[in-house]
Coordinates of C-alpha atoms in Angstrom, one line a residue:
M1 CA 0.0 0.0 0.0
L2 CA 2.9 2.3 0.6
Q3 CA 4.0 1.8 -3.0
V4 CA 0.6 2.9 -4.2
L5 CA 0.6 6.1 -2.0
T6 CA 4.0 6.9 -3.3
L7 CA 3.0 6.4 -6.9
G8 CA -0.1 8.7 -6.3
L9 CA 2.2 11.4 -4.8
I10 CA 4.6 11.2 -7.7
L11 CA 1.7 11.5 -10.3
S12 CA 0.3 14.5 -8.6
L13 CA 3.5 16.4 -9.2
F14 CA 2.7 16.3 -12.9
T15 CA -0.7 17.8 -12.6
A16 CA -1.6 21.4 -13.1
V17 CA -4.9 23.5 -13.1
V18 CA -5.4 25.4 -16.3
H19 CA -8.3 27.8 -17.0
A20 CA -8.8 28.8 -20.6
N21 CA -11.6 30.0 -22.9
V22 CA -10.7 28.8 -26.4
E23 CA -12.5 30.2 -29.4
K24 CA -12.4 28.0 -32.5
N25 CA -13.8 27.6 -35.9
I26 CA -14.0 24.1 -37.5
F27 CA -14.3 23.9 -41.3
L28 CA -13.5 21.7 -44.3
A29 CA -10.8 23.0 -46.7
P30 CA -12.3 24.1 -50.0
P31 CA -11.3 22.8 -53.4
E32 CA -8.3 24.3 -55.0
T33 CA -9.0 27.6 -56.7
T34 CA -7.0 29.7 -59.1
I35 CA -5.1 32.5 -57.4
P36 CA -4.7 35.2 -60.0
S37 CA -1.4 37.0 -60.5
E38 CA -3.0 40.2 -61.7
Q39 CA -4.1 43.0 -59.4
P40 CA -5.2 43.0 -56.7
D41 CA -2.3 40.8 -55.8
L42 CA -2.6 38.8 -52.6
D43 CA 1.2 39.5 -52.1
D44 CA 0.3 43.1 -51.5
L45 CA -2.2 42.6 -48.7
G46 CA 0.4 42.1 -46.0
L47 CA -1.7 39.5 -44.2
E48 CA -0.1 37.1 -41.7
R49 CA -0.4 33.6 -43.1
L50 CA -1.1 30.2 -41.6
S51 CA -0.5 26.8 -43.2
P52 CA 0.0 23.2 -42.3
Q53 CA 3.8 23.9 -42.5
N54 CA 3.4 27.1 -40.4
P55 CA 0.4 26.4 -38.1
I56 CA 0.9 28.9 -35.4
V57 CA 1.0 32.8 -35.5
R58 CA 2.0 34.6 -32.4
T59 CA 0.7 38.2 -32.6
R60 CA -1.2 41.0 -31.0
L61 CA -4.8 41.9 -31.9
N62 CA -6.4 45.2 -31.4
A63 CA -9.7 45.1 -29.5
S64 CA -12.4 47.5 -28.5
F65 CA -15.7 47.7 -26.7
P66 CA -18.7 46.7 -28.8
T67 CA -20.4 49.7 -30.6
T68 CA -23.4 50.0 -32.8
D69 CA -21.2 50.1 -35.9
A70 CA -18.9 47.3 -34.7
P71 CA -20.9 45.0 -32.4
N72 CA -18.2 42.4 -32.4
G73 CA -15.3 44.7 -31.9
V74 CA -12.2 45.2 -34.0
E75 CA -11.6 43.2 -37.2
S76 CA -8.4 41.4 -38.0
W77 CA -7.6 39.3 -41.1
F78 CA -5.4 36.3 -41.8
F79 CA -4.7 34.2 -44.9
L80 CA -4.9 30.3 -44.7
E81 CA -3.0 28.5 -47.5
N82 CA -1.7 25.2 -48.6
L83 CA -4.7 23.4 -47.2
N84 CA -5.6 19.9 -48.2
P85 CA -8.9 20.1 -50.0
G86 CA -11.7 18.3 -48.1
Q87 CA -9.6 17.9 -45.0
R88 CA -11.2 19.1 -41.7
Y89 CA -9.3 21.8 -39.9
E90 CA -9.9 24.0 -36.9
V91 CA -8.5 27.5 -36.1
R92 CA -8.5 28.4 -32.5
Q93 CA -7.1 30.9 -30.0
P94 CA -7.4 31.1 -26.2
T95 CA -9.6 34.1 -25.7
S96 CA -13.1 35.5 -26.3
F97 CA -13.1 36.4 -30.0
T98 CA -15.3 35.6 -33.0
L99 CA -13.7 33.6 -35.8
S100 CA -15.0 33.4 -39.4
T101 CA -13.6 31.9 -42.6
Y102 CA -14.3 33.0 -46.1
P103 CA -13.4 31.4 -49.5
L104 CA -11.3 33.5 -51.9
N105 CA -14.0 34.1 -54.5
Q106 CA -16.6 35.0 -51.9
T107 CA -14.3 37.5 -50.2
I108 CA -13.4 39.2 -53.6
S109 CA -17.0 39.3 -54.9
N110 CA -18.7 40.4 -51.6
K111 CA -18.4 44.3 -51.4
T112 CA -18.8 44.3 -47.6
L113 CA -16.0 41.7 -47.0
L114 CA -13.7 43.2 -49.6
S115 CA -14.1 46.7 -48.0
S116 CA -13.5 45.3 -44.5
L117 CA -10.4 43.5 -45.8
S118 CA -9.1 46.5 -47.6
I119 CA -9.5 48.8 -44.6
Y120 CA -7.5 46.3 -42.5
T121 CA -4.8 45.7 -45.0
N122 CA -4.3 49.4 -45.7
A123 CA -3.9 50.0 -41.9
R124 CA -1.7 47.0 -41.4
L125 CA 0.6 48.0 -44.4
A126 CA 0.9 51.6 -43.1
S127 CA 2.2 50.2 -39.8
L128 CA 4.9 47.9 -41.3
D129 CA 8.3 49.3 -42.3
N130 CA 9.5 49.0 -45.8
E131 CA 12.0 46.3 -44.9
L132 CA 9.4 44.1 -43.4
Q133 CA 7.1 44.6 -46.3
S134 CA 9.6 43.6 -48.8
N135 CA 11.1 40.7 -47.0
S136 CA 8.3 39.0 -45.2
I137 CA 5.0 39.1 -46.9
Q138 CA 5.7 37.9 -50.5
R139 CA 3.7 34.9 -51.2
H140 CA 5.9 33.5 -54.0
T141 CA 9.0 33.6 -51.8
I142 CA 7.6 31.5 -49.0
R143 CA 5.2 29.2 -50.9
P144 CA 6.3 25.6 -51.4
P145 CA 6.5 24.1 -55.0
S146 CA 3.1 23.4 -56.6
K147 CA 1.4 20.1 -55.4
K148 CA 1.1 19.1 -59.1
G149 CA 4.9 19.6 -59.6
G150 CA 6.7 21.3 -62.4
N151 CA 6.2 24.9 -61.3
D152 CA 8.8 27.2 -59.9
P153 CA 7.6 28.7 -56.6
L154 CA 8.9 32.1 -57.7
D155 CA 7.0 32.1 -60.8
P156 CA 4.4 34.9 -60.7
S157 CA 1.9 33.1 -62.9
P158 CA -1.5 32.0 -61.5
T159 CA -1.4 29.0 -59.1
S160 CA -4.0 26.6 -57.8
D161 CA -4.3 26.2 -54.0
S162 CA -7.0 25.6 -51.3
V163 CA -7.1 28.9 -49.4
L164 CA -9.4 30.8 -47.1
F165 CA -9.5 34.2 -45.5
L166 CA -9.8 34.2 -41.7
R167 CA -11.5 37.1 -40.0
I168 CA -11.3 37.6 -36.2
H169 CA -13.4 40.1 -34.3
A170 CA -11.9 41.1 -30.9
A171 CA -14.3 42.7 -28.5
A172 CA -13.4 43.9 -25.0
D173 CA -15.3 42.1 -22.3
Y174 CA -14.4 43.7 -19.0
F175 CA -15.1 46.6 -16.7
S176 CA -12.5 48.6 -14.8
T177 CA -12.4 51.6 -12.6
D178 CA -9.2 52.6 -14.5
A179 CA -10.5 55.4 -16.8
A180 CA -7.6 54.7 -19.2
L181 CA -8.4 51.2 -19.7
M182 CA -12.0 51.9 -20.3
R183 CA -11.0 54.6 -22.8
D184 CA -8.1 52.8 -24.6
V185 CA -8.5 48.9 -24.8
P186 CA -4.9 47.4 -24.9
A187 CA -4.1 44.9 -27.7
V188 CA -4.3 41.3 -26.8
A189 CA -1.4 38.8 -27.2
V190 CA -2.7 35.7 -28.9
D191 CA -1.6 32.5 -30.6
V192 CA -3.6 31.8 -33.7
I193 CA -3.4 28.1 -34.4
L194 CA -4.3 26.1 -37.5
D195 CA -4.8 22.5 -36.6
P196 CA -5.6 19.7 -39.2
F197 CA -7.8 16.8 -38.2
L198 CA -6.4 13.2 -38.8
M199 CA -8.8 11.2 -40.8
N200 CA -11.1 14.3 -40.5
V201 CA -12.0 12.9 -36.9
F202 CA -9.3 13.9 -34.4
P203 CA -7.2 17.1 -34.1
R204 CA -3.6 16.4 -34.7
S205 CA -2.3 18.5 -31.9
L206 CA -4.3 16.4 -29.4
V207 CA -2.5 13.2 -30.4
P208 CA 0.2 13.6 -27.6
T209 CA -2.6 14.2 -25.2
A210 CA -4.5 11.2 -26.2
L211 CA -1.4 9.0 -26.0
W212 CA -0.7 10.4 -22.4
I213 CA -4.3 9.5 -21.4
L214 CA -3.9 6.0 -22.9
A215 CA -0.6 5.6 -21.0
V216 CA -2.2 6.7 -17.8
A217 CA -5.2 4.4 -18.3
L218 CA -2.9 1.5 -18.9
L219 CA -0.8 2.3 -15.8
A220 CA -4.0 2.7 -13.8
A221 CA -5.1 -0.7 -15.0
V222 CA -1.9 -2.4 -14.1
V223 CA -1.8 -0.7 -10.6
S224 CA -5.4 -1.5 -9.9
K225 CA -4.7 -5.2 -10.8
W226 CA -1.8 -5.2 -8.5
V227 CA -3.7 -3.6 -5.7
A228 CA -6.6 -6.0 -6.2
G229 CA -4.0 -8.9 -6.0
E230 CA -2.5 -7.5 -2.9
V231 CA -5.8 -6.9 -1.2
G232 CA -6.9 -10.4 -2.0
R233 CA -3.6 -11.9 -0.7
V234 CA -4.1 -9.9 2.7
V235 CA -7.7 -11.2 2.8
E236 CA -6.6 -14.8 2.2
D237 CA -3.8 -14.6 4.8
A238 CA -6.2 -13.1 7.4
R239 CA -8.7 -15.8 6.6
G240 CA -6.0 -18.5 6.9
Q241 CA -4.9 -17.1 10.1
S242 CA -8.4 -17.1 11.4
V243 CA -8.9 -20.7 10.5
L244 CA -5.6 -21.7 12.3
E245 CA -6.6 -19.8 15.4
D246 CA -10.0 -21.7 15.4
M247 CA -8.3 -25.1 15.0
K248 CA -6.0 -24.3 17.9
K249 CA -9.0 -23.4 20.2
K250 CA -10.6 -26.8 19.4

């Protein structure tokens, strides 16, 4: 029994209490669509990009209190690329935001979405220095070779890819006696994560957690079997001792 208590104390050292509010959007990657090379060029938007090869973006999002014109707060846009058509993905971040995804054609043809995207990209490009703009946001310099092969990744001609636009609304959800905080909502540090589903059933990032749970379950089964055996042995020894004492009395 001492060994069981020791094992329990050791396992308790690896536990932690975590409180989180994770907002996420689950979607199926759309079919490949032609990405035009003519204007407006996606390379000029300056959007932060997520892909299965680069699934995490650590950034700061502006937020504001809800208003009549912006009931969901401030908008931020991202670009999801190199998706596997038909595969299930989820985009998530640990805070209270609203996430939405839009196909390329829908975003370009919808005046409201295109206007919102244009306002955001103009503000973002104005906040970036020239060196960052020229070195960090060019699609053709970071895009891997075409899945169909035979294309130079630096070729500016139209390409086909499964892509989506991601829009995030950030609304402040607090009350403070600090007038400055109520007047100017600080930007929020977030990790935006693109997580593919294995077999369109299970998020890939949860595989280590599932394996850990399985290992703990197997360990618990082994320990419980050993405990049951030890308890049974103690009971049998006590019963045998009781029988011997009864025989001596007779």
